[in-house]
Structures are given as structure tokens and as C-alpha cells.
Coordinates of C-alpha atoms in Angstrom, one line a residue:
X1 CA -9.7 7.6 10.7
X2 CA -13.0 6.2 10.0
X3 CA -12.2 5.9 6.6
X4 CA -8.9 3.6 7.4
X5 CA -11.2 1.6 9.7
X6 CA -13.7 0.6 6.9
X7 CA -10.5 0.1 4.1
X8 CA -9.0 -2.1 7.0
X9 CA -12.9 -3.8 7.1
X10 CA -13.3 -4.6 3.5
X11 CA -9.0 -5.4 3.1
X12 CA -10.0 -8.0 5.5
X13 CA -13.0 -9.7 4.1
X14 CA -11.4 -9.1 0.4
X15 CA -8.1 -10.9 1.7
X16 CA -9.3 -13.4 4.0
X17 CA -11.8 -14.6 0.2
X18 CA -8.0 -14.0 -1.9
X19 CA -6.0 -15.3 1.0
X20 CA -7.6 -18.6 1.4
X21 CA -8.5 -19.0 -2.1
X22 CA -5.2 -18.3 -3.1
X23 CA -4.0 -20.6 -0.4
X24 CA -6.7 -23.6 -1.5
X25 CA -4.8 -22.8 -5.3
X26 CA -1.5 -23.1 -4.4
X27 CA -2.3 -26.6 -2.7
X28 CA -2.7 -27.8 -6.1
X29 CA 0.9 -26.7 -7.0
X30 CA 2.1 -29.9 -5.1
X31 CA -0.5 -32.1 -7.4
X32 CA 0.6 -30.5 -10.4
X33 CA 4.2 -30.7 -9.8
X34 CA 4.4 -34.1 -8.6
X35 CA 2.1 -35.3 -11.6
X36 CA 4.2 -33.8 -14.2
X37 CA 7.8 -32.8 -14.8
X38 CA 8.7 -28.7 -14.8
X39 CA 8.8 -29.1 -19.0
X40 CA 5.4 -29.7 -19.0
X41 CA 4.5 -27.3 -15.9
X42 CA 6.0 -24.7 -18.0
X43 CA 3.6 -24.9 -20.6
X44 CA 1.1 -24.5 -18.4
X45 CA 2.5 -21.6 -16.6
X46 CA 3.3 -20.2 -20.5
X47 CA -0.1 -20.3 -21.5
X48 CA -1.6 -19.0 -19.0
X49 CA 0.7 -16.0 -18.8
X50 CA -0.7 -15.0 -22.1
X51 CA -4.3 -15.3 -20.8
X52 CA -3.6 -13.1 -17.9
X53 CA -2.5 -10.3 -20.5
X54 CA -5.8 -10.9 -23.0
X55 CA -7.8 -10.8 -19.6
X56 CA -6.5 -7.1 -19.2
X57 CA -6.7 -6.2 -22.9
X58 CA -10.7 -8.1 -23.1
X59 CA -11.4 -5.6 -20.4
X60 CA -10.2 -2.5 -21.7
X61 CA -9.7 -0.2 -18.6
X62 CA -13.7 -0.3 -17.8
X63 CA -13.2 -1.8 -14.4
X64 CA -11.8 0.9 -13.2
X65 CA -13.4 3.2 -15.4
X66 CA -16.6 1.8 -14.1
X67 CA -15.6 3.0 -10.1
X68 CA -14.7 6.4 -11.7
X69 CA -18.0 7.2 -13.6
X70 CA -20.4 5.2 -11.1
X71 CA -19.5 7.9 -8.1
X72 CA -19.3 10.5 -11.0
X73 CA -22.9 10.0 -12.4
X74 CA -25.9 10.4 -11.2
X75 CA -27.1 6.9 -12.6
X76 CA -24.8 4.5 -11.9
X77 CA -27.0 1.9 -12.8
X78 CA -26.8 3.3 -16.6
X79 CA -22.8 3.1 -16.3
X80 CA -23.3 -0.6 -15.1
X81 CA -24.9 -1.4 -18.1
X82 CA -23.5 0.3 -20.7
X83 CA -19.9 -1.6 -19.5
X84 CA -21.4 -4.7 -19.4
X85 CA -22.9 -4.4 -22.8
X86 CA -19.8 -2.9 -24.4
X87 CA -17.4 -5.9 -22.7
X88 CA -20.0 -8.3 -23.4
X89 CA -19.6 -7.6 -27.3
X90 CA -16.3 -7.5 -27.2
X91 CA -15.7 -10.6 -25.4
X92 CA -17.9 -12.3 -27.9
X93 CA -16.2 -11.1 -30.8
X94 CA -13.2 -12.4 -28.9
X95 CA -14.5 -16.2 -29.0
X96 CA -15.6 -16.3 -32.7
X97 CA -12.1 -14.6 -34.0
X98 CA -10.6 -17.5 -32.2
X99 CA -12.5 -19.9 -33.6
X100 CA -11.4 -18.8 -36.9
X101 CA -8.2 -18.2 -36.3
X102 CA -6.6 -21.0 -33.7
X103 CA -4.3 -22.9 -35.9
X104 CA -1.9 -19.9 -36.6
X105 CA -2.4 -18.8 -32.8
X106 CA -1.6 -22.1 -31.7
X107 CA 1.4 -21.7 -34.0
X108 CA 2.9 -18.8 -33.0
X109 CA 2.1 -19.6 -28.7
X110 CA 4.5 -22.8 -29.9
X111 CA 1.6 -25.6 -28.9
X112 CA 0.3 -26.3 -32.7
X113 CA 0.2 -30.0 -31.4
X114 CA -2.8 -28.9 -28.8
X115 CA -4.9 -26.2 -30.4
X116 CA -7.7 -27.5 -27.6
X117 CA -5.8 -26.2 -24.8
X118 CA -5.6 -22.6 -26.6
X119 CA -9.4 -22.4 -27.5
X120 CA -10.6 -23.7 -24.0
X121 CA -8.4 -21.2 -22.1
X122 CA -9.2 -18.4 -24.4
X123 CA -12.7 -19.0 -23.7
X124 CA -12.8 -18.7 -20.5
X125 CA -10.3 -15.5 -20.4
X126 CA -13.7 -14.4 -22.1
X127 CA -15.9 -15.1 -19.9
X128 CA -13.8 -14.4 -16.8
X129 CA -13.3 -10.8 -18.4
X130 CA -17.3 -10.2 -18.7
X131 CA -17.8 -11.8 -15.3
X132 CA -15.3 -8.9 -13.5
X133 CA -18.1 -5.9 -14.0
X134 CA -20.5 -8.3 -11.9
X135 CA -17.5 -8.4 -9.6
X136 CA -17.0 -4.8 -9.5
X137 CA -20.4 -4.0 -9.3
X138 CA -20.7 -5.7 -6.0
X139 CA -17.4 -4.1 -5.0
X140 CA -19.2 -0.9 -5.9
X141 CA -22.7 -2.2 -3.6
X142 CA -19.8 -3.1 -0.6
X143 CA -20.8 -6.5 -1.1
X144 CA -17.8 -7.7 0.2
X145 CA -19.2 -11.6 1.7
X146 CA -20.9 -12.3 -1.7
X147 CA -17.9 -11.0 -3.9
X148 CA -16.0 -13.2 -1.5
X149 CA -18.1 -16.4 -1.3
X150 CA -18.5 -16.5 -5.1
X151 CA -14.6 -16.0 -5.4
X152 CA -14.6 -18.7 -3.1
X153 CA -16.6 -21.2 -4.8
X154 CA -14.8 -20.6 -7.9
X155 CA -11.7 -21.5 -6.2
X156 CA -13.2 -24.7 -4.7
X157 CA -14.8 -26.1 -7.9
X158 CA -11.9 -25.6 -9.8
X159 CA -9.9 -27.8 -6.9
X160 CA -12.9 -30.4 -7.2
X161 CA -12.6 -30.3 -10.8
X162 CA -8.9 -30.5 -10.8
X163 CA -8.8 -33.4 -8.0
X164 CA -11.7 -35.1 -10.3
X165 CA -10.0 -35.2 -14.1
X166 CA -6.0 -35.8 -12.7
X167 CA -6.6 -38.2 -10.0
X168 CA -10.3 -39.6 -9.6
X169 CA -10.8 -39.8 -13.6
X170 CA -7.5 -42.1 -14.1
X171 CA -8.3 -44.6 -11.1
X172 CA -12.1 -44.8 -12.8
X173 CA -10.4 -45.8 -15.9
X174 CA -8.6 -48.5 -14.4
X175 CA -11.5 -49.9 -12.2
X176 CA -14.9 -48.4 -13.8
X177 CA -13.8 -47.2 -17.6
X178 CA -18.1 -47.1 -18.6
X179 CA -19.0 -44.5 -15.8
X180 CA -16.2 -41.8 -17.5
X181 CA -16.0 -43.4 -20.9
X182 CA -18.4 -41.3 -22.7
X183 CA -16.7 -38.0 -21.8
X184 CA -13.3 -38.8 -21.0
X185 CA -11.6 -40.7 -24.1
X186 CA -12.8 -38.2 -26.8
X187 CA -10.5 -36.3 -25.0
X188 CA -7.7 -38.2 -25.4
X189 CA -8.2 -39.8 -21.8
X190 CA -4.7 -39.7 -19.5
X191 CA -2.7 -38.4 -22.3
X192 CA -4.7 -35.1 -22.7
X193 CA -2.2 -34.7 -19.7
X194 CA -2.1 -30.8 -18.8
X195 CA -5.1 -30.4 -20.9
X196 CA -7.6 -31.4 -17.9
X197 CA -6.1 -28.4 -15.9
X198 CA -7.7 -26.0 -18.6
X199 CA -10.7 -28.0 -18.7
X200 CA -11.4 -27.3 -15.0
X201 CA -10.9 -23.9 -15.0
X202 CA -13.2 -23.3 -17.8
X203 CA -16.1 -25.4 -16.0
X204 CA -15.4 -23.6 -12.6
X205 CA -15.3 -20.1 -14.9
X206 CA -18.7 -21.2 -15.9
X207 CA -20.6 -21.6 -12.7
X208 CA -19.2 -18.4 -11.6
X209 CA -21.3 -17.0 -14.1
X210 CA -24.6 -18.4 -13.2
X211 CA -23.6 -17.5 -9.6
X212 CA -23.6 -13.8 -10.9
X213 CA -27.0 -13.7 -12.7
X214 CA -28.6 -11.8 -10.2
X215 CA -26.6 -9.2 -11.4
X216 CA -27.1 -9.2 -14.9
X217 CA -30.4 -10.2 -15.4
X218 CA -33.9 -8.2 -13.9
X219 CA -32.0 -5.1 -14.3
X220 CA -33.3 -2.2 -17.1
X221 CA -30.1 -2.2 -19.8
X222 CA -29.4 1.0 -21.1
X223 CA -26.6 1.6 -23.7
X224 CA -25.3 5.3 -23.1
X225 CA -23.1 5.6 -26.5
X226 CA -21.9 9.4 -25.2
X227 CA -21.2 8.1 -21.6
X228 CA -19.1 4.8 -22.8
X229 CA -17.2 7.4 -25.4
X230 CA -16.2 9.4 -21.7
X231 CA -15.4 6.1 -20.3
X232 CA -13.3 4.9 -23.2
X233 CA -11.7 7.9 -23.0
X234 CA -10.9 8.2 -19.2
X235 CA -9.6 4.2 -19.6
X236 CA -8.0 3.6 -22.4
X237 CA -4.7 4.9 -20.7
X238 CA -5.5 2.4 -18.4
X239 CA -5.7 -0.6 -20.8
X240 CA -2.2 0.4 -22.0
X241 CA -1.0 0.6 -18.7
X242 CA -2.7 -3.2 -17.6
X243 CA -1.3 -4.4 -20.6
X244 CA 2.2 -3.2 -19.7
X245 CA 1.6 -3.8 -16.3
X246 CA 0.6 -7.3 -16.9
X247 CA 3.8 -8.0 -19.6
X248 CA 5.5 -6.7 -17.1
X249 CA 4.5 -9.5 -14.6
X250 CA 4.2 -12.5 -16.7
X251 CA 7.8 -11.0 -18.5
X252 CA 10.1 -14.1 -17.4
X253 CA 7.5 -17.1 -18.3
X254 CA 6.8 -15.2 -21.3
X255 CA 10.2 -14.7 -23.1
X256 CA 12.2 -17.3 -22.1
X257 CA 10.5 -20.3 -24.5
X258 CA 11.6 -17.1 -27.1
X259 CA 15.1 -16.6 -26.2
X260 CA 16.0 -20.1 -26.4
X261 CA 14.4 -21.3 -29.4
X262 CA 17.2 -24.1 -30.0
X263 CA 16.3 -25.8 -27.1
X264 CA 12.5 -25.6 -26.0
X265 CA 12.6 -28.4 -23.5
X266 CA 15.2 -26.5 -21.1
X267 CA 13.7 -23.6 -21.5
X268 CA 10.0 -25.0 -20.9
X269 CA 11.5 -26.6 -18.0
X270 CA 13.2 -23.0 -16.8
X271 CA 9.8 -21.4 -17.1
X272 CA 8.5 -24.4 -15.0
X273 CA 10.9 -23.8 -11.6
X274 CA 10.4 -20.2 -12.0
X275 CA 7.1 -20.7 -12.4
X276 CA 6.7 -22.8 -9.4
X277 CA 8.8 -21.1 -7.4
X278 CA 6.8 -17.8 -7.8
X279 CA 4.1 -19.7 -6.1
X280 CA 6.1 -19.1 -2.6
X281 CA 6.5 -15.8 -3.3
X282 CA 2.4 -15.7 -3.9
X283 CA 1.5 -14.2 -0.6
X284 CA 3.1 -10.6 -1.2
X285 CA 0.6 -10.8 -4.6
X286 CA -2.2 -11.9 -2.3
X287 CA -2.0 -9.4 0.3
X288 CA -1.4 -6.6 -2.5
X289 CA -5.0 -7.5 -4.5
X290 CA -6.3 -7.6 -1.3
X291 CA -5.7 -4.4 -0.9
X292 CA -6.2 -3.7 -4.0
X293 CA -9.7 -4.7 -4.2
X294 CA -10.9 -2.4 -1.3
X295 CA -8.7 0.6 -1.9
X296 CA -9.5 1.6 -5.3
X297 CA -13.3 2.3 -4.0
X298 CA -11.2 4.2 -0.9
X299 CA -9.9 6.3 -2.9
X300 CA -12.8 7.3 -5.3
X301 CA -14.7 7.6 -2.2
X302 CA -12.5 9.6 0.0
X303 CA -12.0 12.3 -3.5
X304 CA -15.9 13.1 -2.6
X305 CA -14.3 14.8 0.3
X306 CA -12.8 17.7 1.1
X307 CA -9.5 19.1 3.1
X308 CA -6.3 17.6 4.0
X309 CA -8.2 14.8 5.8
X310 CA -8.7 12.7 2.9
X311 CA -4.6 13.0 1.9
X312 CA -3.8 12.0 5.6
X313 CA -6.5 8.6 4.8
X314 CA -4.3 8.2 1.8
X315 CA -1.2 8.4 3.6
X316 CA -2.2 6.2 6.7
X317 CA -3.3 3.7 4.4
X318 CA 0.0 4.1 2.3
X319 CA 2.1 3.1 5.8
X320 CA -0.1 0.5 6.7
X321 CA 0.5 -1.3 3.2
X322 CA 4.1 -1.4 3.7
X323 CA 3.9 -2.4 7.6
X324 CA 2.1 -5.3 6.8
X325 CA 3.9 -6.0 3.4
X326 CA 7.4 -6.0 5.8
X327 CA 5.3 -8.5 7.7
X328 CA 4.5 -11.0 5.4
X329 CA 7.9 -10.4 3.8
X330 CA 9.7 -11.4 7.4
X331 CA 7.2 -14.4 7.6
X332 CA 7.6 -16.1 4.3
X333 CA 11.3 -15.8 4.6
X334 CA 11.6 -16.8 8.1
X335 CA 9.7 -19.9 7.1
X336 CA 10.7 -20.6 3.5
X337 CA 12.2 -23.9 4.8
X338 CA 8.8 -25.0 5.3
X339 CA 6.5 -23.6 2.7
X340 CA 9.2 -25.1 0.1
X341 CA 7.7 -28.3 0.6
X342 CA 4.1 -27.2 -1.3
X343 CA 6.6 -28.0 -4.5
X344 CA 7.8 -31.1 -5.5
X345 CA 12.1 -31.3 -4.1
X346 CA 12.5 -31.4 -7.8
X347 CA 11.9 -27.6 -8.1
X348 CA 13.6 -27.0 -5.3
X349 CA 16.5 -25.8 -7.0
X350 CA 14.7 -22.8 -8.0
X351 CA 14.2 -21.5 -4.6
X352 CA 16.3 -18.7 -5.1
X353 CA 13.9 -16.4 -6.8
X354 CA 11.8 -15.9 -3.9
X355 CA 13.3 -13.4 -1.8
X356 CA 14.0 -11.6 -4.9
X357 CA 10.1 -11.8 -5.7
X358 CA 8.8 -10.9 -2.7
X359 CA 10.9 -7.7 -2.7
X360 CA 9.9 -6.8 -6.2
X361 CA 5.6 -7.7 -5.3
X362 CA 6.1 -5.4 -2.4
X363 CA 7.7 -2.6 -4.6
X364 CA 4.9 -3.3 -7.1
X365 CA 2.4 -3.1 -4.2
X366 CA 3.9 0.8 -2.9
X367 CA 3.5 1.5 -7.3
X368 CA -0.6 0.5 -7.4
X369 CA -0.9 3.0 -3.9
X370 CA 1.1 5.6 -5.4
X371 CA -1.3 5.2 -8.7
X372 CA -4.0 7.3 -7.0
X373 CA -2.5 10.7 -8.3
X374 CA -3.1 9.8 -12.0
X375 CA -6.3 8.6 -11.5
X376 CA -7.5 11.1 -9.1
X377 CA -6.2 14.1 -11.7
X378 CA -7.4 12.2 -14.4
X379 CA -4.5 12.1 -15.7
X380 CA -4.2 8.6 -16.3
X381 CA -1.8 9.0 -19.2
X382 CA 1.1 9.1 -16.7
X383 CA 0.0 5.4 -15.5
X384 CA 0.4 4.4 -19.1
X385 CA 3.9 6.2 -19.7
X386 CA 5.1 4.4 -16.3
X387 CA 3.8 1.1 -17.8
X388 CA 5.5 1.6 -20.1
X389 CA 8.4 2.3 -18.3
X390 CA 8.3 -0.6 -16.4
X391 CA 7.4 -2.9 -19.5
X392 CA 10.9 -1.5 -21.2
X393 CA 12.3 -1.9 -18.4
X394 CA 11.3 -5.4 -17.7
X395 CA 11.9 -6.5 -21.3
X396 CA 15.3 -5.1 -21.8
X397 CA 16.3 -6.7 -18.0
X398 CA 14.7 -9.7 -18.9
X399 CA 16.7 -10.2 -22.3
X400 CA 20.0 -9.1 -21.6
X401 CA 20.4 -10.8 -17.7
X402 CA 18.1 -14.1 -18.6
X403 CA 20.5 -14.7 -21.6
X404 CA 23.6 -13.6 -19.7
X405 CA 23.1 -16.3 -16.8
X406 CA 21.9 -18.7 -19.7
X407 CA 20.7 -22.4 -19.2
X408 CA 19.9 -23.7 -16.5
X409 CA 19.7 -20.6 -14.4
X410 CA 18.2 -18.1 -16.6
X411 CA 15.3 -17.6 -14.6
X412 CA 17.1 -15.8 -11.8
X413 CA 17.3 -12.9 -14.3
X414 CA 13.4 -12.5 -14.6
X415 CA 13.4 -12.2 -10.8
X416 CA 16.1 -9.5 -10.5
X417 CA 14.8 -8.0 -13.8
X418 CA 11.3 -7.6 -11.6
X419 CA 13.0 -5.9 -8.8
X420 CA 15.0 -3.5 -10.9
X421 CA 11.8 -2.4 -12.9
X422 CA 9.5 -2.0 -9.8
X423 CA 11.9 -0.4 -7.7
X424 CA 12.6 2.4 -10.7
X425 CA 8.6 2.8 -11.5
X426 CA 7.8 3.0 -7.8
X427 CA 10.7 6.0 -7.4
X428 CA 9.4 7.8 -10.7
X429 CA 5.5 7.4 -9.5
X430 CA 6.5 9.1 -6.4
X431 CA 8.4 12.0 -7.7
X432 CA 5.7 12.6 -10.4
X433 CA 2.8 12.3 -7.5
X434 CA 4.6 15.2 -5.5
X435 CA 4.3 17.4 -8.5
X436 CA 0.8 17.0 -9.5
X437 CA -1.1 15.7 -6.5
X438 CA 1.1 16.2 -3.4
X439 CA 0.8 13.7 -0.3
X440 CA 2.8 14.3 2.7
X441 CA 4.0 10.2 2.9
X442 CA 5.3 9.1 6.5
X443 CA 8.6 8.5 4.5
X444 CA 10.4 8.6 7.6
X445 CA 8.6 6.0 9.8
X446 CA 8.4 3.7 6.5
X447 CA 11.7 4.4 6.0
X448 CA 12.9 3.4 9.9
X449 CA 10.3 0.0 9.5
X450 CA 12.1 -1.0 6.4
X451 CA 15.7 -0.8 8.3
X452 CA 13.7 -2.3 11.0
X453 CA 12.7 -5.3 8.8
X454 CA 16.3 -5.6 7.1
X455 CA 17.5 -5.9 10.5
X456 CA 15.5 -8.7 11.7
X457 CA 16.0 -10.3 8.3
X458 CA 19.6 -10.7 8.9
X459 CA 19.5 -11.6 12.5
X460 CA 16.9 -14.6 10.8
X461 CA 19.9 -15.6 8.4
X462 CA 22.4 -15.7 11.2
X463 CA 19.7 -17.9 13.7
X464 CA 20.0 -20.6 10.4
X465 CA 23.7 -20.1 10.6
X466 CA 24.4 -20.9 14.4
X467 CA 21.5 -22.6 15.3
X468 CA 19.8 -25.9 15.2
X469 CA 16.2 -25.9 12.8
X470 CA 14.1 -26.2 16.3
X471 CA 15.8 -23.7 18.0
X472 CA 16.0 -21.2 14.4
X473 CA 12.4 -21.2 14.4
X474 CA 12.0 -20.4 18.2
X475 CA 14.2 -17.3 17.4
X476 CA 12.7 -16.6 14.2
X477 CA 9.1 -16.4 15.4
X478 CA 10.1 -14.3 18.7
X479 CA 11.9 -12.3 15.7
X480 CA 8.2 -11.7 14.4
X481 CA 6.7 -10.7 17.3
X482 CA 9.5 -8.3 18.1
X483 CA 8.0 -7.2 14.4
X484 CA 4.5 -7.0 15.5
X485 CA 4.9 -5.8 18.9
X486 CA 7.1 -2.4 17.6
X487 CA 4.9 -1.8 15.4
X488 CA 1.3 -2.2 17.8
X489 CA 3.6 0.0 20.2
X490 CA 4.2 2.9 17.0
X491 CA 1.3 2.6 15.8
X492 CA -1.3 3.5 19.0
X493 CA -4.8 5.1 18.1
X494 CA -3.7 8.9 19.4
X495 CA -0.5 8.3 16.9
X496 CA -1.9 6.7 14.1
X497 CA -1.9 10.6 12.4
X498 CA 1.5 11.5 13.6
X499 CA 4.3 12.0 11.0

């Protein structure tokens, strides 16, 4: 129980840093889809789909290969290093290849017109990947408030930047043009357009780095060539897994510019509703890296163990991700009629997705708990073959259902296409964990809250139906504490262990 006590601790300090930086982020989706139209926002969302899956490939696995060999070793300051050496290279070698090579990448990512916008976010995917072994490394120290507040600051100077370039620059131009000159018209000035987004997250990417100097510099580097061969070995499942993972995620902005080449604009603006749309559906992804964050040093922590007490941690932990996951799920949909307006009523249209989403997040969520078998066994070959699973999976869904619904729709594929995949992964993971590294899973309690919450959801849809908006809400919200009230009354101290 102590253990669930300090993974509840660090869950909170990790998700109140992801929960209100991810809140302060998705204020600017109201800026940025008010400024420009969803052809344009789909670029944006487009490119930076392909930096989230060169973030996972610049990183290789060593994140988490890090946690595994740092409670393995006896110097786990010599694993620091030799991972921050080894990403630091290849991160380098990242930047000069796409120096050289940026016209044809720009090419084939269909944006030869703004090469800039490649290079800058390629850049900082660089830099970002480098900066996440500081990040771990204080996630290894438990220094949750500093991993937080520099997560934090990042968050806020990419906001300030963002509010600076696409609002302040343009009224400066009109009122004070010397002050902004200098800088601001080499780079094309107002019609760099989208450009200034990439711009700011590269600055903001940058002072994160010199925020996290003390821990890279002072420090004795050692380069262990036999210990990072172990590492490579014990992560590169893992890279093939994040990189089918993360596919797997990005799937629908990703493929849809390819499937209808004849007609980029409707496609670019397809990727652009589903794109913002996702945003809604954000808070299931921010409670499940939350969670993330603070259980995969749980779980390497609680193997040091021994017994059945450390399978009962991962069970109780298991139950307590989907209770709260039910929760947010209830939440958002209970009060979608409200968070709809952090979007522009122009991408309203695309609201459709998100109940789909948030079903497919949560799915995705039970997957990453149910990882711990593979890389408790070391057998983290099995969380490659289910990436690849789900990658397939995704792909195939993606093409056949996005291209069956067509234009202007399409995108409701991706989000079914996401449930389908997670759903089947998240079965398979479970079946193969009872084989190799059995849990004993409070299937049935999960399995009565889920009914629960389906229950409640429909009662919710029927308050809409017969109700006035003042009054739905008033029902809705009682609805939620009905939720949260059950579940205090399940879940008291003396029966937190029950089955």
C-alpha cells in the first residue's frame, strides 16, 4: 500500500505539471484556429506528427533503458552518462544530415515551398530528444517539482513566444515596424504564417536546455562501450515498439494528405478538424502520461521486491488507472458542450471523434500498464511484436475505413481505426501477460465500473434529450458524483486489497 501511496504522490505532482501545461497548450488551439483556416492547421498538425515519431526514433529506447540499468547497476551515474553521450551524438548527427539533405525531405513531407519550417522543427526534435535523459534523470532522483517546474516553463515560454510572433509581432508592424524590423521581415514577416508557431517552440526547446545544465555539466562523463551494447540491446525492442507505437498514434494526420493526393487542400483541411478535435479528447492522453511518468519507476522499483506484494501494487495501481480514466471519460463527455468552444465553431463539425478518442486513449492507457510483463521479463520483444500489431492494425483500418467514408468525413475512420487497434493490442497484451508474468487483475470490479460508467453515460445522453442545458448539467454533475461517491464507498482503505 505504501507503494500505491507514493505512485499516487508522484502521479499527482507529474499530472498536475502535464495537466496544466497541457491545459495552458490547448488554450492556444483557439488562437491558432481562429488565426488560420483547418487547411493550414493541418499542416501544422502534419508536421508535427512526423516530429513526434523522429522524437521516439532520436531516442532509441534509452529512456527507458536508462530506468532498467540505473536500478540494475551499481553506478548509475555511469549509465547516466554513457546515454547522454550516446543520444547526444546521435542527435547531432541528426541536425547535420538535415542540413544536407532538406530539399528532398521537404519534398517528400509535401512542404518543398517552406523547407524553414522542416529544419527548425527537426532541430528542435533534436534537442528535445537529448533534453529527455535530463528529464529522466530527475524522474530517476524523484525530482518530481523540478521535472515539473521546468516542464512548466517550457510550456509558458512557448505560450509567450507564441502570443509574441502571432499577435504582438503584427500590431508592432503596424504601429512600431523599427523595434521588430531587424528580426521579423527576413522572415518573411506576417506571411511566414504557421512558420512563427515552429519558431517558438524551438526558442522555448532551447531554454529548457539551459534550465537542465545542472544536470549535464559538473558531473564526471564516463563512456561504458560494453554497458551501452547491454542497453542497446535491452532497448532496441523498445525503439521498434515507440516507433510503431507512435505511427500508430499520429496514423490519421499522417496518411490522409497520402490517400488523397488529387486533392491536398481537403485533405489538409480533414487532418485539420481531426486534428483539432483530438485536442478535446487531450485529457485521457494527459492523465495517461501522467501516469506514465511516475509508474514506469513503480514498477522497476517494486521488481526489487519480493512476494506477491509487489503483483497486488501492480494490480491496485492497474484499477486505479481505469477508475480514474472512467472519470475523466464521464467528465469530458458530460461537458463536451462546453470544452467545444476552445476551437473555433468552424471545426465544430468534427466533434464527432471525440468520444471515439477518448475510448481508444483509455484502451491505449490499460496497454502501457499491461506493458510491465515484457519489460519486467526482459522480454521486450513482445512490446515490439504488439507494436507492431497495433501499427498493422492502425494502418490497414486507417486506409480502408478513411477512404471508404471519403471527403469530407474521412477522418472519422482514423478515430474508429484507433479504437479497433487499441482495444485488440490491449486484449492480446493481457492474454500474453497471464502466460509469462501472471497478475491476478481486479477484472471483475473493473469490469462492474466500466458497466457502471456506460450506465451513467447513457443516462447523460438522455438528460440532453429531455432536459433543458441548465438543468442537463445539474443532472450530469450529480451523475459525477454518483461516479465518485461509489467509487470512495468501493474503494475504503481496509478494501483497497480486496478482489
Amino acid at each position: 500500500m505504501a507503494g500505491i501511496k507514493s505512485l499516487a504522490k508522484e502521479t499527482a505532482v507529474y499530472g498536475l505539471s502535464s495537466i496544466i501545461g497541457r491545459f495552458l497548450n490547448w488554450c492556444l488551439v483557439p488562437l491558432y484556429t481562429y488565426l488560420f483556416v483547418a487547411e493550414e492547421y493541418g499542416i501544422v498538425s502534419f508536421l508535427y506528427s512526423f516530429t513526434a515519431v523522429m522524437l521516439v526514433i532520436l531516442n532509441y529506447g534509452m529512456e527507458t533503458g536508462f530506468f532498467r540499468y540505473a536500478n540494475k547497476e551499481k553506478d548509475p551515474e555511469r549509465v547516466y552518462t554513457t546515454t547522454l553521450i550516446s543520444v547526444g551524438t546521435t542527435s547531432l548527427l541528426f541536425i547535420i544530415l538535415l542540413s544536407v539533405f532538406l530539399a528532398p525531405i521537404s519534398g517528400w513531407l509535401k512542404i518543398s515551398a517552406h523547407p524553414s519550417y522542416v529544419w527548425i522543427l527537426g532541430t528542435t526534435v533534436a534537442i528535445d530528444a537529448f533534453t529527455n535523459l535530463p528529464f529522466a534523470y530527475l524522474r530517476f532522483k524523484k525530482k518530481a517539482f523540478r521535472f515539473a517546474g521546468i516542464k512548466l516553463m517550457n510550456v509558458g515560454l512557448n505560450i509567450g513566444f507564441n502570443l509574441f510572433f502571432l499577435l504582438a509581432c503584427p500590431a508592432l508592424m503596424k504601429h512600431c515596424p523599427g523595434a521588430i524590423s531587424w528580426f521579423y521581415e527576413p522572415f518573411g514577416g506576417v506571411s511566414f504564417g504557421i512558420g512563427w508557431i515552429f519558431v517558438a517552440n524551438i526558442l522555448s526547446t532551447l531554454c529548457v536546455l539551459l534550465a537542465l545544465l545542472p544536470e549535464l555539466i559538473g558531473r564526471d562523463y564516463h563512456f561504458d562501450g560494453a554497458l551501452l551494447k547491454q542497453m542497446l540491446r535491452y532497448s532496441w525492442p523498445l525503439l521498434i515498439l515507440g516507433i510503431a507505437g507512435i505511427l500508430s498514434q499520429n496514423m490519421g494526420q499522417m496518411v490522409i494528405p497520402y490517400l488523397f493526393p488529387d486533392d491536398k487542400a481537403a485533405a489538409d483541411t480533414m487532418v485539420g478538424l481531426y486534428a483539432a478535435n483530438m485536442k478535446i479528447a487531450i485529457v485521457m492522453v494527459m492523465f495517461t502520461q501522467a501516469f506514465r511518468y511516475a509508474y514506469e519507476p513503480f514498477i522497476f522499483s517494486q521488481a526489487k521486491g519480493e512476494g506477491e506484494s509487489r503483483k497486488q501494487a501492480y494490480s491496485d495501481a492497474m484499477k486505479f488507472f481505469v477508475i480514474f480514466g472512467l472519470f475523466i471519460y464521464l467528465g469530458v463527455m458530460y461537458y463536451l458542450p462546453v470544452l467545444k468552444h476552445f476551437i473555433s465553431p468552424s471545426y465544430w463539425v468534427g466533434l464527432e471523434v471525440v468520444p471515439v478518442l477518448m475510448l481508444a486513449e483509455l484502451c491505449f492507457g490499460v496497454f502501457f500498464n499491461l506493458s510491465l510483463w515484457y519489460k519486467l521479463t526482459d522480454r521486450t520483444q513482445w512490446g515490439m511484436y504488439l507494436s507492431l500489431l497495433c501499427f498493422l492494425l492502425m494502418l490497414v483500418f486507417n486506409i480502408w475505413l478513411v477512404k471508404a467514408i471519403g471527403i469530407p468525413g474521412g477522418y472519422m475512420g482514423s478515430a474508429w481505426a484507433a479504437l479497433i487497434s487499441y482495444f485488440t493490442v490491449m486484449v492480446v497484451s493481457y492474454f500474453l501477460g497471464r502466460k509469462y508474468y501472471p497478475i491476478n487483475y481486479h477484472l471483475k470490479k473493473m469490469g462492474a465500473y466500466f458497466l457502471f460508467a456506460a450506465l451513467l453515460y447513457g443516462a447523460g445522453i438522455l438528460a440532453d434529450n429531455f432536459f433543458t442545458p441548465a438543468i442537463a448539467y445539474i443532472v450530469k454533475t450529480l451523475l459525477l458524483a454518483l461516479y465518485a461517491g461509489a467509487v470512495i464507498q468501493l474503494e475504503k482503505p481496509h478494501r483497497v486489497s480486496s478482489k
